[in-house]
CSV table of N, CA and C in Angstrom, one decimal:
chain,number,residue,atom,x,y,z
N,1,MET,N,-6.5,-16.3,-46.8
N,1,MET,CA,-6.8,-17.6,-45.7
N,1,MET,C,-6.6,-18.6,-47.0
N,2,GLU,N,-6.1,-19.6,-46.6
N,2,GLU,CA,-5.5,-20.7,-47.6
N,2,GLU,C,-6.2,-21.8,-47.0
N,3,VAL,N,-6.9,-22.7,-48.1
N,3,VAL,CA,-7.3,-24.0,-47.6
N,3,VAL,C,-6.1,-25.2,-47.9
N,4,VAL,N,-5.5,-26.1,-47.1
N,4,VAL,CA,-4.8,-27.1,-47.6
N,4,VAL,C,-5.0,-28.5,-47.0
N,5,GLU,N,-4.6,-29.2,-48.0
N,5,GLU,CA,-4.6,-30.7,-47.8
N,5,GLU,C,-3.7,-31.0,-46.4
N,6,TYR,N,-4.1,-32.3,-45.7
N,6,TYR,CA,-3.5,-32.9,-44.8
N,6,TYR,C,-1.8,-32.9,-44.7
N,7,ARG,N,-1.6,-32.3,-43.6
N,7,ARG,CA,0.0,-32.6,-43.3
N,7,ARG,C,0.4,-32.9,-42.0
N,8,LYS,N,0.9,-33.7,-41.9
N,8,LYS,CA,1.3,-34.6,-40.6
N,8,LYS,C,1.7,-33.3,-39.5
N,9,GLU,N,2.0,-32.4,-40.0
N,9,GLU,CA,2.4,-31.1,-38.8
N,9,GLU,C,1.1,-30.5,-38.2
N,10,TYR,N,0.0,-30.8,-39.2
N,10,TYR,CA,-1.2,-29.9,-38.6
N,10,TYR,C,-2.1,-31.2,-38.2
N,11,LYS,N,-1.8,-32.5,-37.6
N,11,LYS,CA,-2.5,-33.5,-37.1
N,11,LYS,C,-2.8,-33.2,-35.7
N,12,PRO,N,-2.0,-32.6,-35.0
N,12,PRO,CA,-2.3,-31.9,-33.8
N,12,PRO,C,-3.4,-31.1,-33.6
N,13,TYR,N,-3.5,-30.0,-34.6
N,13,TYR,CA,-4.6,-29.4,-34.6
N,13,TYR,C,-5.8,-29.9,-35.0
N,14,PHE,N,-5.9,-30.8,-35.9
N,14,PHE,CA,-7.1,-31.6,-35.6
N,14,PHE,C,-7.6,-32.4,-34.7
N,15,ILE,N,-6.6,-32.9,-33.9
N,15,ILE,CA,-6.8,-33.6,-32.6
N,15,ILE,C,-7.6,-32.6,-31.6
N,16,GLN,N,-7.0,-31.5,-31.4
N,16,GLN,CA,-7.0,-30.6,-30.4
N,16,GLN,C,-8.3,-29.9,-30.8
N,17,PHE,N,-8.6,-29.1,-32.0
N,17,PHE,CA,-9.7,-28.5,-32.2
N,17,PHE,C,-11.0,-29.4,-32.1
N,18,ASN,N,-11.2,-30.9,-32.9
N,18,ASN,CA,-12.0,-31.6,-32.6
N,18,ASN,C,-12.2,-32.0,-31.1
N,19,THR,N,-11.1,-32.1,-30.0
N,19,THR,CA,-11.4,-32.7,-28.6
N,19,THR,C,-11.8,-31.4,-28.3
N,20,ASP,N,-11.4,-30.2,-28.4
N,20,ASP,CA,-12.1,-28.9,-27.9
N,20,ASP,C,-13.3,-29.1,-27.8
N,21,TRP,N,-14.2,-29.2,-29.1
N,21,TRP,CA,-15.2,-28.9,-29.9
N,21,TRP,C,-16.2,-29.9,-29.3
N,22,ILE,N,-15.8,-31.1,-29.3
N,22,ILE,CA,-16.7,-32.3,-28.5
N,22,ILE,C,-16.8,-31.8,-26.8
N,23,THR,N,-15.4,-31.9,-26.1
N,23,THR,CA,-15.9,-31.8,-24.7
N,23,THR,C,-16.6,-30.2,-24.3
N,24,ASP,N,-16.3,-29.5,-25.2
N,24,ASP,CA,-17.0,-27.9,-24.9
N,24,ASP,C,-18.6,-28.4,-24.7
N,25,ASN,N,-18.6,-28.8,-26.0
N,25,ASN,CA,-20.2,-29.2,-26.1
N,25,ASN,C,-20.9,-30.4,-25.5
N,26,PHE,N,-20.2,-31.3,-25.3
N,26,PHE,CA,-20.8,-32.6,-24.6
N,26,PHE,C,-20.2,-33.3,-23.6
N,27,GLY,N,-18.8,-32.9,-23.0
N,27,GLY,CA,-18.3,-32.9,-22.1
N,27,GLY,C,-17.2,-34.2,-22.1
N,28,HIS,N,-17.3,-34.9,-23.0
N,28,HIS,CA,-16.4,-36.1,-23.0
N,28,HIS,C,-16.1,-36.6,-24.6
N,29,LEU,N,-14.9,-37.3,-25.0
N,29,LEU,CA,-15.1,-37.7,-26.4
N,29,LEU,C,-15.4,-39.4,-25.9
N,30,GLU,N,-16.2,-40.0,-27.0
N,30,GLU,CA,-16.7,-41.1,-27.1
N,30,GLU,C,-15.2,-42.2,-27.9
N,31,ALA,N,-15.4,-43.6,-27.7
N,31,ALA,CA,-14.5,-44.3,-28.1
N,31,ALA,C,-14.0,-44.2,-29.7
N,32,ASP,N,-15.3,-44.0,-30.4
N,32,ASP,CA,-14.7,-44.0,-31.6
N,32,ASP,C,-14.1,-42.4,-32.3
N,33,ASP,N,-14.1,-41.4,-31.4
N,33,ASP,CA,-13.5,-40.3,-31.6
N,33,ASP,C,-11.9,-40.3,-31.4
N,34,PHE,N,-11.7,-41.7,-30.0
N,34,PHE,CA,-10.2,-41.7,-30.2
N,34,PHE,C,-9.4,-42.9,-31.5
N,35,ARG,N,-10.6,-43.7,-31.6
N,35,ARG,CA,-10.2,-44.7,-33.0
N,35,ARG,C,-9.6,-43.7,-34.1
N,36,THR,N,-10.6,-42.7,-34.2
N,36,THR,CA,-10.2,-41.9,-35.7
N,36,THR,C,-9.1,-41.2,-35.4
N,37,PHE,N,-9.0,-40.7,-34.2
N,37,PHE,CA,-7.3,-39.9,-34.0
N,37,PHE,C,-6.4,-40.9,-34.0
N,38,ASP,N,-6.5,-41.9,-33.6
N,38,ASP,CA,-5.3,-43.3,-33.4
N,38,ASP,C,-5.2,-43.5,-35.0
N,39,ALA,N,-6.2,-43.4,-35.8
N,39,ALA,CA,-6.2,-43.9,-37.2
N,39,ALA,C,-5.7,-42.5,-38.4
N,40,ILE,N,-5.6,-41.6,-37.9
N,40,ILE,CA,-5.3,-40.6,-38.7
N,40,ILE,C,-4.9,-40.7,-40.3
N,41,ASP,N,-3.5,-40.8,-39.8
N,41,ASP,CA,-2.6,-41.4,-41.0
N,41,ASP,C,-3.1,-42.5,-41.9
N,42,GLN,N,-3.7,-43.6,-41.2
N,42,GLN,CA,-3.9,-45.0,-41.8
N,42,GLN,C,-5.0,-44.5,-42.8
N,43,MET,N,-6.0,-43.4,-42.2
N,43,MET,CA,-7.3,-43.3,-42.8
N,43,MET,C,-6.8,-42.3,-44.2
N,44,VAL,N,-6.0,-41.3,-44.0
N,44,VAL,CA,-5.4,-40.6,-45.0
N,44,VAL,C,-5.0,-41.6,-46.5
N,45,GLU,N,-3.8,-42.3,-45.5
N,45,GLU,CA,-3.4,-43.2,-46.7
N,45,GLU,C,-4.6,-44.2,-47.8
N,46,ASP,N,-5.2,-44.4,-46.8
N,46,ASP,CA,-6.4,-45.2,-47.8
N,46,ASP,C,-7.4,-44.5,-48.2
N,47,GLY,N,-7.2,-43.1,-48.0
N,47,GLY,CA,-8.0,-42.3,-49.3
N,47,GLY,C,-8.7,-41.4,-48.7
N,48,ALA,N,-8.8,-41.0,-47.1
N,48,ALA,CA,-9.7,-40.2,-46.6
N,48,ALA,C,-8.8,-38.6,-46.8
N,49,MET,N,-9.3,-37.7,-46.5
N,49,MET,CA,-8.4,-36.2,-46.4
N,49,MET,C,-9.0,-35.2,-45.6
N,50,ILE,N,-8.0,-34.6,-45.0
N,50,ILE,CA,-8.5,-33.8,-43.9
N,50,ILE,C,-7.9,-32.5,-44.5
N,51,TYR,N,-8.7,-31.6,-44.5
N,51,TYR,CA,-8.5,-30.3,-45.0
N,51,TYR,C,-8.4,-29.2,-43.9
N,52,PHE,N,-7.4,-28.0,-43.8
N,52,PHE,CA,-6.9,-27.3,-43.1
N,52,PHE,C,-7.0,-25.9,-43.5
N,53,ALA,N,-7.8,-24.6,-42.9
N,53,ALA,CA,-7.6,-23.7,-43.1
N,53,ALA,C,-7.0,-22.7,-42.4
N,54,VAL,N,-5.7,-22.1,-42.9
N,54,VAL,CA,-4.5,-21.5,-42.5
N,54,VAL,C,-4.6,-20.0,-43.0
N,55,GLU,N,-4.2,-19.2,-42.0
N,55,GLU,CA,-3.8,-17.9,-42.1
N,55,GLU,C,-2.8,-17.3,-41.5
N,56,SER,N,-1.8,-16.7,-42.3
N,56,SER,CA,-0.9,-16.3,-41.3
N,56,SER,C,-0.2,-17.3,-40.6
N,57,GLY,N,-0.1,-18.5,-41.2
N,57,GLY,CA,0.2,-19.6,-40.1
N,57,GLY,C,-0.5,-20.2,-39.0
N,58,GLU,N,-1.7,-19.5,-39.0
N,58,GLU,CA,-2.3,-20.0,-37.8
N,58,GLU,C,-3.4,-21.0,-38.4
N,59,VAL,N,-3.9,-22.0,-37.9
N,59,VAL,CA,-4.7,-23.0,-38.2
N,59,VAL,C,-5.9,-22.5,-37.6
N,60,LEU,N,-7.2,-22.4,-38.5
N,60,LEU,CA,-8.2,-21.7,-37.9
N,60,LEU,C,-9.4,-22.8,-38.1
N,61,ALA,N,-9.0,-23.9,-38.9
N,61,ALA,CA,-10.3,-25.1,-38.8
N,61,ALA,C,-9.9,-26.1,-39.6
N,62,THR,N,-10.9,-27.0,-39.4
N,62,THR,CA,-10.4,-28.5,-40.1
N,62,THR,C,-11.6,-29.2,-40.5
N,63,CYS,N,-11.7,-30.3,-41.4
N,63,CYS,CA,-13.0,-30.9,-41.5
N,63,CYS,C,-12.3,-32.2,-42.5
N,64,MET,N,-12.7,-33.5,-42.3
N,64,MET,CA,-12.5,-34.5,-42.7
N,64,MET,C,-13.5,-35.2,-43.6
N,65,THR,N,-13.2,-36.4,-44.6
N,65,THR,CA,-13.9,-36.7,-45.0
N,65,THR,C,-13.4,-38.2,-45.4
N,66,HIS,N,-14.4,-39.3,-45.6
N,66,HIS,CA,-13.7,-40.5,-46.1
N,66,HIS,C,-14.5,-41.3,-46.4
N,67,TRP,N,-14.3,-42.6,-47.3
N,67,TRP,CA,-14.9,-43.4,-47.8
N,67,TRP,C,-15.7,-44.5,-46.7
N,68,MET,N,-16.9,-44.3,-47.0
N,68,MET,CA,-17.4,-45.3,-46.0
N,68,MET,C,-18.0,-46.9,-46.9
N,69,GLU,N,-18.9,-46.9,-47.7
N,69,GLU,CA,-18.9,-48.0,-48.7
N,69,GLU,C,-19.7,-47.8,-49.8
N,70,GLY,N,-19.7,-48.3,-50.7
N,70,GLY,CA,-20.3,-48.2,-52.3
N,70,GLY,C,-19.8,-46.7,-52.6
N,71,ASP,N,-20.7,-45.9,-53.0
N,71,ASP,CA,-20.4,-44.4,-53.5
N,71,ASP,C,-20.7,-43.5,-51.9
N,72,ILE,N,-20.7,-44.0,-50.8
N,72,ILE,CA,-21.0,-43.1,-49.6
N,72,ILE,C,-19.9,-42.8,-49.2
N,73,TRP,N,-19.6,-41.5,-48.9
N,73,TRP,CA,-18.2,-41.1,-47.9
N,73,TRP,C,-18.9,-40.1,-46.9
N,74,GLU,N,-18.2,-40.2,-45.8
N,74,GLU,CA,-19.0,-39.6,-44.6
N,74,GLU,C,-18.2,-38.1,-44.6
N,75,MET,N,-18.9,-37.1,-44.2
N,75,MET,CA,-18.1,-35.6,-43.9
N,75,MET,C,-18.1,-35.9,-42.4
N,76,CYS,N,-16.8,-35.6,-41.8
N,76,CYS,CA,-16.9,-35.7,-40.4
N,76,CYS,C,-15.7,-34.8,-39.5
N,77,LYS,N,-16.1,-34.5,-38.6
N,77,LYS,CA,-14.9,-34.0,-37.6
N,77,LYS,C,-14.5,-32.4,-38.2
N,78,LEU,N,-15.8,-31.9,-38.4
N,78,LEU,CA,-15.6,-30.3,-38.6
N,78,LEU,C,-15.3,-29.6,-37.6
N,79,ALA,N,-14.3,-28.8,-37.2
N,79,ALA,CA,-14.1,-28.2,-35.9
N,79,ALA,C,-13.3,-26.7,-35.9
N,80,SER,N,-13.1,-25.8,-35.0
N,80,SER,CA,-12.4,-24.5,-35.3
N,80,SER,C,-11.8,-24.7,-34.0
N,81,ASN,N,-10.7,-23.5,-34.8
N,81,ASN,CA,-9.8,-23.0,-33.2
N,81,ASN,C,-10.5,-22.1,-32.6
N,82,LYS,N,-10.7,-22.7,-31.3
N,82,LYS,CA,-11.4,-21.5,-30.8
N,82,LYS,C,-11.0,-20.2,-29.8
N,83,HIS,N,-9.8,-20.4,-30.2
N,83,HIS,CA,-9.1,-18.9,-29.6
N,83,HIS,C,-8.8,-17.8,-30.8
N,84,VAL,N,-9.2,-18.2,-32.2
N,84,VAL,CA,-9.1,-17.2,-32.8
N,84,VAL,C,-10.3,-17.0,-33.8
N,85,PRO,N,-10.3,-15.6,-34.2
N,85,PRO,CA,-11.8,-15.0,-35.1
N,85,PRO,C,-11.4,-16.1,-36.3
N,86,HIS,N,-12.7,-16.4,-37.0
N,86,HIS,CA,-12.1,-17.2,-38.3
N,86,HIS,C,-13.2,-17.3,-39.2
N,87,LYS,N,-14.1,-16.3,-39.2
N,87,LYS,CA,-15.4,-16.3,-40.2
N,87,LYS,C,-15.2,-16.6,-41.7
N,88,GLY,N,-15.6,-18.0,-41.8
N,88,GLY,CA,-15.6,-18.7,-43.2
N,88,GLY,C,-14.8,-19.6,-43.3
N,89,ALA,N,-14.0,-19.5,-42.2
N,89,ALA,CA,-12.7,-21.0,-42.4
N,89,ALA,C,-13.6,-22.4,-42.3
N,90,GLY,N,-14.7,-22.2,-41.5
N,90,GLY,CA,-15.3,-23.7,-41.4
N,90,GLY,C,-16.0,-24.0,-42.6
N,91,SER,N,-16.3,-22.8,-43.2
N,91,SER,CA,-17.2,-23.5,-44.7
N,91,SER,C,-16.3,-23.6,-45.4
N,92,ALA,N,-15.2,-23.0,-45.7
N,92,ALA,CA,-13.8,-23.1,-46.4
N,92,ALA,C,-13.6,-24.5,-46.6
N,93,VAL,N,-13.3,-25.3,-45.2
N,93,VAL,CA,-12.8,-26.7,-45.3
N,93,VAL,C,-13.9,-27.8,-45.5
N,94,PHE,N,-15.1,-27.3,-44.9
N,94,PHE,CA,-16.1,-28.5,-45.2
N,94,PHE,C,-16.3,-28.3,-46.9
N,95,GLN,N,-16.2,-26.8,-47.8
N,95,GLN,CA,-16.4,-27.1,-49.1
N,95,GLN,C,-15.3,-27.9,-49.5
N,96,ALA,N,-14.1,-27.6,-49.3
N,96,ALA,CA,-12.7,-28.4,-49.6
N,96,ALA,C,-13.1,-30.0,-49.5
N,97,ALA,N,-13.8,-30.4,-48.4
N,97,ALA,CA,-14.1,-31.8,-48.2
N,97,ALA,C,-14.7,-32.3,-49.1
N,98,MET,N,-16.0,-31.8,-49.0
N,98,MET,CA,-17.1,-32.0,-50.2
N,98,MET,C,-16.7,-32.5,-51.3
N,99,GLN,N,-15.7,-31.4,-52.0
N,99,GLN,CA,-15.6,-31.3,-53.2
N,99,GLN,C,-14.3,-32.5,-53.5
N,100,TYR,N,-13.7,-33.0,-52.5
N,100,TYR,CA,-12.7,-33.9,-52.6
N,100,TYR,C,-13.4,-35.3,-52.8
N,101,ALA,N,-14.5,-35.6,-51.9
N,101,ALA,CA,-15.3,-36.7,-51.9
N,101,ALA,C,-15.8,-36.9,-53.3
N,102,ILE,N,-16.6,-35.7,-53.7
N,102,ILE,CA,-17.2,-36.0,-54.8
N,102,ILE,C,-16.1,-36.4,-56.3
N,103,ALA,N,-15.0,-35.7,-56.1
N,103,ALA,CA,-14.0,-35.9,-57.1
N,103,ALA,C,-13.4,-37.2,-57.0
N,104,HIS,N,-13.9,-38.3,-56.0
N,104,HIS,CA,-13.4,-39.4,-55.5
N,104,HIS,C,-14.2,-40.2,-55.9
N,105,GLY,N,-15.5,-39.8,-56.3
N,105,GLY,CA,-16.5,-40.9,-56.6
N,105,GLY,C,-17.5,-40.6,-56.0
N,106,ALA,N,-17.6,-39.9,-54.6
N,106,ALA,CA,-18.8,-39.7,-53.9
N,106,ALA,C,-20.1,-39.7,-54.9
N,107,GLY,N,-21.3,-40.7,-54.5
N,107,GLY,CA,-22.7,-40.2,-55.2
N,107,GLY,C,-23.4,-39.4,-54.0
N,108,ARG,N,-23.2,-39.8,-52.7
N,108,ARG,CA,-24.0,-39.4,-51.6
N,108,ARG,C,-22.8,-39.2,-50.2
N,109,LEU,N,-23.1,-37.8,-49.9
N,109,LEU,CA,-22.4,-37.6,-48.8
N,109,LEU,C,-23.2,-37.8,-47.2
N,110,PHE,N,-22.7,-38.2,-46.5
N,110,PHE,CA,-23.4,-38.5,-45.1
N,110,PHE,C,-22.7,-37.7,-43.9
N,111,MET,N,-23.4,-37.6,-42.7
N,111,MET,CA,-23.0,-37.0,-41.9
N,111,MET,C,-23.7,-37.2,-40.6
N,112,ILE,N,-23.1,-37.2,-39.2
N,112,ILE,CA,-24.2,-37.5,-38.0
N,112,ILE,C,-23.8,-36.3,-37.1
N,113,SER,N,-24.3,-35.6,-36.8
N,113,SER,CA,-24.2,-34.4,-36.1
N,113,SER,C,-25.4,-34.1,-34.8
N,114,ASN,N,-25.3,-33.0,-34.1
N,114,ASN,CA,-26.2,-32.9,-32.9
N,114,ASN,C,-27.0,-31.4,-33.3
N,115,SER,N,-28.3,-31.4,-32.8
N,115,SER,CA,-29.4,-30.4,-33.4
N,115,SER,C,-28.9,-29.2,-32.7
N,116,ARG,N,-28.1,-29.0,-31.6
N,116,ARG,CA,-27.8,-27.9,-30.6
N,116,ARG,C,-26.6,-27.1,-31.5
N,117,LEU,N,-25.9,-27.8,-32.4
N,117,LEU,CA,-24.7,-27.3,-33.0
N,117,LEU,C,-25.4,-26.5,-34.0
N,118,LYS,N,-25.7,-25.3,-33.9
N,118,LYS,CA,-26.1,-24.3,-34.8
N,118,LYS,C,-25.3,-23.8,-35.8
N,119,PRO,N,-24.2,-23.5,-35.6
N,119,PRO,CA,-23.3,-23.0,-36.6
N,119,PRO,C,-22.8,-24.0,-37.6
N,120,ALA,N,-22.9,-25.3,-37.0
N,120,ALA,CA,-22.7,-26.4,-38.1
N,120,ALA,C,-23.5,-26.8,-38.8
N,121,LEU,N,-25.0,-26.8,-38.3
N,121,LEU,CA,-26.2,-27.1,-39.2
N,121,LEU,C,-26.4,-26.2,-40.0
N,122,HIS,N,-26.0,-24.8,-39.8
N,122,HIS,CA,-25.8,-23.8,-40.8
N,122,HIS,C,-25.0,-24.3,-42.1
N,123,ILE,N,-23.9,-24.6,-41.6
N,123,ILE,CA,-22.9,-25.1,-42.9
N,123,ILE,C,-23.3,-26.2,-43.7
N,124,TYR,N,-24.0,-27.3,-42.8
N,124,TYR,CA,-24.4,-28.6,-43.8
N,124,TYR,C,-25.7,-28.0,-44.5
N,125,GLU,N,-26.5,-27.2,-44.5
N,125,GLU,CA,-27.7,-26.6,-45.0
N,125,GLU,C,-27.3,-25.8,-46.4
N,126,LYS,N,-26.3,-24.7,-45.7
N,126,LYS,CA,-25.9,-24.0,-46.8
N,126,LYS,C,-25.1,-24.6,-48.0
N,127,TYR,N,-24.8,-25.8,-47.7
N,127,TYR,CA,-24.3,-27.2,-48.9
N,127,TYR,C,-25.0,-27.8,-49.4
N,128,GLY,N,-26.3,-27.7,-49.0
N,128,GLY,CA,-27.4,-28.3,-49.8
N,128,GLY,C,-27.6,-29.8,-49.0
N,129,PHE,N,-27.4,-29.8,-48.0
N,129,PHE,CA,-27.6,-31.4,-47.0
N,129,PHE,C,-28.9,-31.4,-46.7
N,130,GLN,N,-29.5,-32.4,-46.5
N,130,GLN,CA,-31.0,-32.6,-46.1
N,130,GLN,C,-30.9,-33.6,-44.9
N,131,GLU,N,-31.8,-33.4,-43.9
N,131,GLU,CA,-31.9,-34.0,-42.7
N,131,GLU,C,-32.3,-35.4,-43.3
N,132,VAL,N,-32.0,-36.4,-42.7
N,132,VAL,CA,-32.3,-38.0,-42.8
N,132,VAL,C,-32.6,-38.3,-41.3
N,133,LYS,N,-33.8,-39.4,-41.2
N,133,LYS,CA,-33.9,-39.9,-39.8
N,133,LYS,C,-33.3,-41.2,-39.9
N,134,LEU,N,-32.8,-41.7,-38.9
N,134,LEU,CA,-32.2,-43.2,-38.7
N,134,LEU,C,-32.5,-43.6,-37.5
N,135,ASP,N,-32.2,-44.8,-37.2
N,135,ASP,CA,-32.8,-45.4,-36.1
N,135,ASP,C,-31.5,-45.7,-35.2
N,136,ASP,N,-30.3,-45.4,-35.5
N,136,ASP,CA,-29.1,-45.4,-35.0
N,136,ASP,C,-28.3,-44.2,-35.2
N,137,TYR,N,-28.3,-43.4,-34.2
N,137,TYR,CA,-26.9,-42.4,-34.9
N,137,TYR,C,-25.6,-42.5,-34.2
N,138,GLU,N,-25.4,-43.9,-33.9
N,138,GLU,CA,-23.8,-44.1,-33.4
N,138,GLU,C,-23.1,-43.8,-32.4
N,139,TYR,N,-23.3,-42.3,-32.1
N,139,TYR,CA,-22.8,-41.6,-31.2
N,139,TYR,C,-23.7,-41.2,-30.1
N,140,GLU,N,-23.1,-41.2,-28.9
N,140,GLU,CA,-24.1,-40.7,-28.0
N,140,GLU,C,-24.9,-39.4,-28.1
N,141,ARG,N,-23.6,-38.6,-28.8
N,141,ARG,CA,-24.2,-37.2,-28.9
N,141,ARG,C,-25.0,-37.0,-30.1
N,142,GLY,N,-24.9,-38.0,-31.1
N,142,GLY,CA,-25.7,-37.8,-32.3
N,142,GLY,C,-26.9,-38.0,-32.2
N,143,ASP,N,-27.7,-37.0,-32.8
N,143,ASP,CA,-29.3,-36.7,-32.6
N,143,ASP,C,-29.9,-36.4,-34.0
N,144,ILE,N,-29.0,-36.3,-35.0
N,144,ILE,CA,-29.4,-35.6,-36.3
N,144,ILE,C,-28.5,-36.3,-37.4
N,145,ALA,N,-29.0,-36.8,-38.6
N,145,ALA,CA,-28.4,-36.9,-39.5
N,145,ALA,C,-28.5,-36.0,-41.2
N,146,PHE,N,-27.6,-36.1,-42.0
N,146,PHE,CA,-27.8,-35.3,-42.9
N,146,PHE,C,-26.9,-36.3,-44.2
N,147,GLU,N,-27.8,-35.9,-45.1
N,147,GLU,CA,-26.9,-36.2,-46.5
N,147,GLU,C,-26.9,-35.2,-47.5
N,148,TYR,N,-26.1,-35.4,-48.4
N,148,TYR,CA,-26.2,-34.8,-49.7
N,148,TYR,C,-26.2,-35.9,-51.2
N,149,VAL,N,-27.0,-35.6,-51.8
N,149,VAL,CA,-26.9,-36.6,-53.1
N,149,VAL,C,-26.3,-35.8,-54.3
N,150,VAL,N,-25.3,-36.1,-54.6
N,150,VAL,CA,-24.5,-35.6,-55.9
N,150,VAL,C,-25.6,-35.6,-56.9
N,151,PRO,N,-25.6,-34.3,-57.5
N,151,PRO,CA,-26.3,-34.5,-58.9
N,151,PRO,C,-25.3,-35.1,-59.9
N,152,ARG,N,-26.0,-35.8,-60.8
N,152,ARG,CA,-25.7,-36.7,-61.7
N,152,ARG,C,-26.0,-36.2,-63.0
């Protein structure tokens, strides 16, 4: 398995994997999902990065990181190909996105998720993320948030 940075030819996989993940678990996409999908190329141009795990030409998983404010970066849109076994692909792209954000000045990594997404929660905890409480989880489906403070 190889982890690669964003390429335009992989953009449809990013959209499809995330659409599948969200609709399979929550029934529908939210307005912010569509805004992200519409702005992928601009976000990458502005410094965000999307990683893809690829094996034998098959895209297995994807994860995005982007700058929010100050030294805070968001980890988001972790999703996988639901049609192919891919043990470890989600962890691989998540770790690559973390490393990218840290290399680009992140002092804190942040994410919003849902407490019923056990495989994703396991990945977050595996990489040292801690739950934080919020007054507003921004998404209808968001009910849990995590942060990772980069050791200095």
